[in-house]
N, CA, C and O atoms as a GROMACS GRO file, in nm:
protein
  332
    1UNK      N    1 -16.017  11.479   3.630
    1UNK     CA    2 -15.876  11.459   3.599
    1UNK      C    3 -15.808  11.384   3.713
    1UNK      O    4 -15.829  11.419   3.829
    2UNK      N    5 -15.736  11.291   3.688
    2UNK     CA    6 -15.614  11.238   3.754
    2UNK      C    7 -15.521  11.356   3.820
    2UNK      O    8 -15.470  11.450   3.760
    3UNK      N    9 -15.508  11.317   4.004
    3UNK     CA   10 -15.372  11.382   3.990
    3UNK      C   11 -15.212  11.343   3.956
    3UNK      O   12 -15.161  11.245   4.010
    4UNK      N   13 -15.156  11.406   3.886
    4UNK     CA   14 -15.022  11.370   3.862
    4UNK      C   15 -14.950  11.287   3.934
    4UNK      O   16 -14.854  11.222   3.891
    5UNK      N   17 -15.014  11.286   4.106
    5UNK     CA   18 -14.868  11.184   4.178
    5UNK      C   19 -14.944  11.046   4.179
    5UNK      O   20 -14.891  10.946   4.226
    6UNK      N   21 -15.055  11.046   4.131
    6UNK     CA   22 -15.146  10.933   4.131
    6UNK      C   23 -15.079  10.848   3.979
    6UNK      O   24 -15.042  10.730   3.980
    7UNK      N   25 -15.076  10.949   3.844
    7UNK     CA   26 -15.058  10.854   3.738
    7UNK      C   27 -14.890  10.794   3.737
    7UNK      O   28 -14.842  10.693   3.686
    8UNK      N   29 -14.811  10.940   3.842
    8UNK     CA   30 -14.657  10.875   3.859
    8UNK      C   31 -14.627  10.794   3.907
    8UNK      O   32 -14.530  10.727   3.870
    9UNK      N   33 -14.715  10.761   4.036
    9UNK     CA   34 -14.689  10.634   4.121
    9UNK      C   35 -14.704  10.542   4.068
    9UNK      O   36 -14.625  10.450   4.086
   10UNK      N   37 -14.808  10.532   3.984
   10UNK     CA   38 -14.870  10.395   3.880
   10UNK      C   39 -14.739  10.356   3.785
   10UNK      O   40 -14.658  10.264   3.790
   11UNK      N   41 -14.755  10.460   3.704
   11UNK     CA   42 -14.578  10.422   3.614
   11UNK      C   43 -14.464  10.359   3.748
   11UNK      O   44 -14.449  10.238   3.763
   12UNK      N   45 -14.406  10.440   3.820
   12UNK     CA   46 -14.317  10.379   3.910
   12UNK      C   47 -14.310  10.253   3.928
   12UNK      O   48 -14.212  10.179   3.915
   13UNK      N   49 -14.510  10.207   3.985
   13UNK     CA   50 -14.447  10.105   4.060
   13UNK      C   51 -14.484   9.994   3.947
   13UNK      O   52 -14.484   9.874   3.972
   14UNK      N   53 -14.514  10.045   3.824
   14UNK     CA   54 -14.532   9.952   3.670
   14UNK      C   55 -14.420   9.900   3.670
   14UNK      O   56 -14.422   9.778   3.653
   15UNK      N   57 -14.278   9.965   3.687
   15UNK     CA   58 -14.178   9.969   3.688
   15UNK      C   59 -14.079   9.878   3.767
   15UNK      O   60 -13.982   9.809   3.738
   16UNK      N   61 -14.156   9.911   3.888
   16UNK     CA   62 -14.149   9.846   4.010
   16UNK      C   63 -14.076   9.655   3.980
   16UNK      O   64 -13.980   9.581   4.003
   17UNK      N   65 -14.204   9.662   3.916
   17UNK     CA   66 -14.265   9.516   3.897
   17UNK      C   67 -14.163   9.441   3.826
   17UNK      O   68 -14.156   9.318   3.830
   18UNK      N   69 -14.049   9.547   3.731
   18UNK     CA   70 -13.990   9.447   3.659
   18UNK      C   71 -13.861   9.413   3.720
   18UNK      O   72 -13.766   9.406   3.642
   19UNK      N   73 -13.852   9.403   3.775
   19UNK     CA   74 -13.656   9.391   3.883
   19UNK      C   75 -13.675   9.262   3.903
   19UNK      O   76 -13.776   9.192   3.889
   20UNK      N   77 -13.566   9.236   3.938
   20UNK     CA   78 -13.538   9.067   3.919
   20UNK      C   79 -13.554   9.082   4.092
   20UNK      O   80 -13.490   9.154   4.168
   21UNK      N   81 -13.643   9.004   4.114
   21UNK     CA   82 -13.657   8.962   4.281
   21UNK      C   83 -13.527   8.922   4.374
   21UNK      O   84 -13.511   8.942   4.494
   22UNK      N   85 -13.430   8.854   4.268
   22UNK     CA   86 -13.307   8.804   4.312
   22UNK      C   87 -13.199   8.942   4.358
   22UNK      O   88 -13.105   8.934   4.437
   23UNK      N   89 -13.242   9.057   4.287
   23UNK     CA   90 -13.145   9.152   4.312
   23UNK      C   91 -13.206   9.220   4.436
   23UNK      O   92 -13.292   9.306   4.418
   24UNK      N   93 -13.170   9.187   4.558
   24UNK     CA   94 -13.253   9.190   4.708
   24UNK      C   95 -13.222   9.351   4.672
   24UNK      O   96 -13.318   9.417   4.632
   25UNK      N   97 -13.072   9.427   4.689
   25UNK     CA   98 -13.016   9.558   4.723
   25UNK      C   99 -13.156   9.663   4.629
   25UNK      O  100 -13.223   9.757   4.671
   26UNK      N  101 -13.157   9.619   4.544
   26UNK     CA  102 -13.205   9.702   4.397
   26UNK      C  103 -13.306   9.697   4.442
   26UNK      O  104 -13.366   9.794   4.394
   27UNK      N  105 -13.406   9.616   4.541
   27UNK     CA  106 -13.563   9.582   4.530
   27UNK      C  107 -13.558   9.659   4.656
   27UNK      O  108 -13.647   9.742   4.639
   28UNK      N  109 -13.525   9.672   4.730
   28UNK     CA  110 -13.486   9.720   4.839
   28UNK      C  111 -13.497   9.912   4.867
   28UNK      O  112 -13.549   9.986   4.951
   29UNK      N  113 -13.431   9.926   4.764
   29UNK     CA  114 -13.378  10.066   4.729
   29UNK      C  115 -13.500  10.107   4.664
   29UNK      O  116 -13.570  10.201   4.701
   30UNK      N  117 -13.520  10.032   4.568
   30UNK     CA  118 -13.671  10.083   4.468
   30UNK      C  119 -13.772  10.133   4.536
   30UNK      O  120 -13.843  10.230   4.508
   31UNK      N  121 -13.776  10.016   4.690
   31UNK     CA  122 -13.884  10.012   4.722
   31UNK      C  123 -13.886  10.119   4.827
   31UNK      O  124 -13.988  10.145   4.890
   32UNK      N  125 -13.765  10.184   4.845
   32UNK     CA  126 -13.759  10.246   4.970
   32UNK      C  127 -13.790  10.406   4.945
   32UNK      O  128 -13.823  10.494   5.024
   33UNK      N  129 -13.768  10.407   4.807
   33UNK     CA  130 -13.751  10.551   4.714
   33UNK      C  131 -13.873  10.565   4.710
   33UNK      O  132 -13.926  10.659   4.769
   34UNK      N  133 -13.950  10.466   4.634
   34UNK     CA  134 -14.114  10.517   4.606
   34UNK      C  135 -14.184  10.497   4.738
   34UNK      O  136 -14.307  10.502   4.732
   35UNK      N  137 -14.130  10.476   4.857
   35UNK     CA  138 -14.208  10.497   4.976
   35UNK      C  139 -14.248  10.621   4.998
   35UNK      O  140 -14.360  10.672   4.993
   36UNK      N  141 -14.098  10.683   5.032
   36UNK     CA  142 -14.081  10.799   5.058
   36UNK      C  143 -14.143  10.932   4.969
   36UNK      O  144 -14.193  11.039   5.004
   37UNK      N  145 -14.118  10.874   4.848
   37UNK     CA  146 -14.169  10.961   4.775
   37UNK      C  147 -14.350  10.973   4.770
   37UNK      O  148 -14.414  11.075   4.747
   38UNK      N  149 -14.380  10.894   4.786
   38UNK     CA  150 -14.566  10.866   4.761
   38UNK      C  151 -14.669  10.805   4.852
   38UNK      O  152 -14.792  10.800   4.843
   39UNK      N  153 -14.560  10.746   4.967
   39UNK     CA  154 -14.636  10.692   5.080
   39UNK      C  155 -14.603  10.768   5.183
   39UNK      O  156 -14.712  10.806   5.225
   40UNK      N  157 -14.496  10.828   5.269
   40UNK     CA  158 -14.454  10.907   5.384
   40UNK      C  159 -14.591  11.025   5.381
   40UNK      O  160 -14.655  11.068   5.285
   41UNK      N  161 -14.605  11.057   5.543
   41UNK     CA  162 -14.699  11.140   5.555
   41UNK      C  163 -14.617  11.300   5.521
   41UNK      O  164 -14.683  11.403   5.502
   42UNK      N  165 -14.448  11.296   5.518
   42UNK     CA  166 -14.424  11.427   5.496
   42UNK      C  167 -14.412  11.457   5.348
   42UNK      O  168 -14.403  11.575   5.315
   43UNK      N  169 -14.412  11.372   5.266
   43UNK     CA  170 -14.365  11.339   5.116
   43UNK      C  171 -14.541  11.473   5.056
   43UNK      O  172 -14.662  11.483   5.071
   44UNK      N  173 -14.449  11.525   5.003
   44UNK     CA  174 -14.550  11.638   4.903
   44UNK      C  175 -14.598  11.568   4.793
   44UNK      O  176 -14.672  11.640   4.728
   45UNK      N  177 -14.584  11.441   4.739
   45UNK     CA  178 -14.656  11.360   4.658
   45UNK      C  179 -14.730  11.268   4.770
   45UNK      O  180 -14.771  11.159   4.729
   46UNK      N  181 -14.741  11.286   4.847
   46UNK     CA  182 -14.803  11.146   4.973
   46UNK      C  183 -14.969  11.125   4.876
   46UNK      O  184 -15.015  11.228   4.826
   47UNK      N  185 -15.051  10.983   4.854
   47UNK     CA  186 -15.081  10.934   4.754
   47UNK      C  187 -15.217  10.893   4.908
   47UNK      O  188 -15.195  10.857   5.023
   48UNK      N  189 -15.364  10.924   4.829
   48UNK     CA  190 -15.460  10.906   4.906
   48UNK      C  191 -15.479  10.764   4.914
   48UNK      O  192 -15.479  10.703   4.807
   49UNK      N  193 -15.492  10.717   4.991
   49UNK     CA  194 -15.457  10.570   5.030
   49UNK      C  195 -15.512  10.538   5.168
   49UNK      O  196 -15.492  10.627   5.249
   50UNK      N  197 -15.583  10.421   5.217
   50UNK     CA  198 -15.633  10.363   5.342
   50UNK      C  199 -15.536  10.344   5.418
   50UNK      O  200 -15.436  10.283   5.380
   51UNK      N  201 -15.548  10.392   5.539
   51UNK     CA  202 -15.455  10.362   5.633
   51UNK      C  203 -15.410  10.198   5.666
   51UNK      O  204 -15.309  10.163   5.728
   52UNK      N  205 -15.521  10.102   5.600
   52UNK     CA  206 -15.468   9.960   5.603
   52UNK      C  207 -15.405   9.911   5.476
   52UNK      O  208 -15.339   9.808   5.476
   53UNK      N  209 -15.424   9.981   5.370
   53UNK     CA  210 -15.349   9.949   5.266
   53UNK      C  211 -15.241  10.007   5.294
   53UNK      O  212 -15.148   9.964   5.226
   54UNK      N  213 -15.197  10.134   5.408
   54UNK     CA  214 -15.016  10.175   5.383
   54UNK      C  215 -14.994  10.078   5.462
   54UNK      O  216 -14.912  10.010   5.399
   55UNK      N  217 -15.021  10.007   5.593
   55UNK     CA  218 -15.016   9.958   5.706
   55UNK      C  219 -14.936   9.821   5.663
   55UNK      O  220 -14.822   9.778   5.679
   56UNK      N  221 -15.062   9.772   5.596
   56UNK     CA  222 -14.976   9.654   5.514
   56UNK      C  223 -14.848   9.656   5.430
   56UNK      O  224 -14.747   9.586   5.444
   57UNK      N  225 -14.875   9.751   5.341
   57UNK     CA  226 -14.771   9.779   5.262
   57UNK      C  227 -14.614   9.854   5.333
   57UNK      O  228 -14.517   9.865   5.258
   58UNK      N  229 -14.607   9.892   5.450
   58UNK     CA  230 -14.503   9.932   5.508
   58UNK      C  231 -14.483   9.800   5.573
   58UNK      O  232 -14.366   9.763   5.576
   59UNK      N  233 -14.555   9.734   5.617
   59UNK     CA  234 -14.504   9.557   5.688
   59UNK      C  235 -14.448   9.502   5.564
   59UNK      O  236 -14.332   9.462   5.568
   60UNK      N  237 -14.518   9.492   5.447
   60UNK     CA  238 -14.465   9.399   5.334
   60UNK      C  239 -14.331   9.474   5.273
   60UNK      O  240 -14.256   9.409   5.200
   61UNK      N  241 -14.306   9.588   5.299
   61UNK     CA  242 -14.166   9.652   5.227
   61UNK      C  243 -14.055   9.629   5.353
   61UNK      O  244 -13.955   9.698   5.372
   62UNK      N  245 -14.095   9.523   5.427
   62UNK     CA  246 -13.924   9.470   5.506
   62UNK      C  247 -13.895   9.402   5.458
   62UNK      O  248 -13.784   9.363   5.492
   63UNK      N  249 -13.967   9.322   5.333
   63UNK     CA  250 -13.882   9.235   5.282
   63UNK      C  251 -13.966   9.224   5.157
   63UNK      O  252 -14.030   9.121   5.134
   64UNK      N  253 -13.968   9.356   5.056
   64UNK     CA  254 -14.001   9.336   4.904
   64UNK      C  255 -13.983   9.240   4.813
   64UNK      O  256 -13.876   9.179   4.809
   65UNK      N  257 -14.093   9.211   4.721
   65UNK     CA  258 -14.116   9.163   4.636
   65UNK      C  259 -14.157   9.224   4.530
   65UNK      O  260 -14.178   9.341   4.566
   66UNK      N  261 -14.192   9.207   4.369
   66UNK     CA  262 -14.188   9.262   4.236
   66UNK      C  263 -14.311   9.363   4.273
   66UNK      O  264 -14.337   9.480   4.247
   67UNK      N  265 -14.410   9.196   4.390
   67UNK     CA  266 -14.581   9.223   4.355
   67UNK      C  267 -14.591   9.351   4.513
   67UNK      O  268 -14.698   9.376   4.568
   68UNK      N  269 -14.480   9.401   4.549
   68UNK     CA  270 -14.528   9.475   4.717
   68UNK      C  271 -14.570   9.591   4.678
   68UNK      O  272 -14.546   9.660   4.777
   69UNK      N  273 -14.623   9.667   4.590
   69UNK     CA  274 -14.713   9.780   4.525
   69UNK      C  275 -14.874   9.743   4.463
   69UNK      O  276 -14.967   9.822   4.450
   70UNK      N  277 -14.872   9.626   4.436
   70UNK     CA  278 -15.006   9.542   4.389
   70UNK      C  279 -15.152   9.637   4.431
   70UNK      O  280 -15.235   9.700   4.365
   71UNK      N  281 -15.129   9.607   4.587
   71UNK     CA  282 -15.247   9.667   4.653
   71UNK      C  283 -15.304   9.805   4.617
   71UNK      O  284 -15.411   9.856   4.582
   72UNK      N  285 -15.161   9.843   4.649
   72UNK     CA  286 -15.195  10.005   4.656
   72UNK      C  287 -15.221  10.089   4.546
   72UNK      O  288 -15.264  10.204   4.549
   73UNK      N  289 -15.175   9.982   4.396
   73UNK     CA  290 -15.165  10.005   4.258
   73UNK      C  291 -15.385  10.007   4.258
   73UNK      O  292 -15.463  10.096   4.224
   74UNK      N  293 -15.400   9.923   4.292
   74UNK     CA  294 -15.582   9.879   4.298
   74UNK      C  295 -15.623   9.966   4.338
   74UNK      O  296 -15.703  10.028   4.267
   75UNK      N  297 -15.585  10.026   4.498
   75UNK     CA  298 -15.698  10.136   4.539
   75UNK      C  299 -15.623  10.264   4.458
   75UNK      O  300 -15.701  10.360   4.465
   76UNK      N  301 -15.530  10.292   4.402
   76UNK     CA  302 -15.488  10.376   4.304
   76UNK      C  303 -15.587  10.420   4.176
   76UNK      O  304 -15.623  10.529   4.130
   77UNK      N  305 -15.608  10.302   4.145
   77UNK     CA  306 -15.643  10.280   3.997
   77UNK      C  307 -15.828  10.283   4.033
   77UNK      O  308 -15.897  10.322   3.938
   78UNK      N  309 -15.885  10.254   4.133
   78UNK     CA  310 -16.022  10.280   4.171
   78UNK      C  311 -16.040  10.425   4.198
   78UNK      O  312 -16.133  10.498   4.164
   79UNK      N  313 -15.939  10.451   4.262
   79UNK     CA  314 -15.982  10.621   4.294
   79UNK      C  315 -15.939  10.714   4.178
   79UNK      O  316 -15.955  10.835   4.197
   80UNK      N  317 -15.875  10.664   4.038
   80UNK     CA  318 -15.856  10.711   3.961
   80UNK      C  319 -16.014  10.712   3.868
   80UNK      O  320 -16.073  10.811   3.825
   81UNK      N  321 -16.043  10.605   3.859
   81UNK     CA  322 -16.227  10.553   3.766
   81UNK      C  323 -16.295  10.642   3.831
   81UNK      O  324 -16.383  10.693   3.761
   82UNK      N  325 -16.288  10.690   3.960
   82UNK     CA  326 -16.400  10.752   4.007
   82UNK      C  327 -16.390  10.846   3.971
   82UNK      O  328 -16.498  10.873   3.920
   83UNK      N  329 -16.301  10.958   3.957
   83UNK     CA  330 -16.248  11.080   3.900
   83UNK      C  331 -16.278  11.102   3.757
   83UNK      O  332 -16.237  11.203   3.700
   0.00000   0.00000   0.00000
């Protein structure tokens, strides 16, 4: 079985993906919410993940884009097949 913060994060950042790049505040905020929520080491959903995939992905969320979950969506979705 999947765990739950694994298939939520996936929806989220499905979600993620659709914001208009132009709305900086909104991409910003999105991106800052599902950090906290699924990437922070204190976050009770914190999401099993390579320390170079958060590494990157906390450099690439200073200045988000639709695709700044991409990565982490992959090793998500691999450690989900294996399960």
């Amino acid at each position: 079985t999947y765990s739950q913060e694994n298939l939520d994060f996936w929806y989220e950042a499905e979600s993620f993906k659709t914001i208009n790049p132009s709305m900086t505040s909104v991409i910003k905020q999105a991106a800052s919410y599902i950090i906290k929520k699924y990437i922070d080491e204190s976050s009770s959903y914190e999401l099993n993940i390579t320390s170079e995939v958060k590494k990157e992905l906390l450099k690439n969320a200073e200045n988000p884009t639709p695709s700044l979950f991409l990565r982490t969506q992959a090793e998500i979705f691999n450690l989900m097949l294996q399960h």
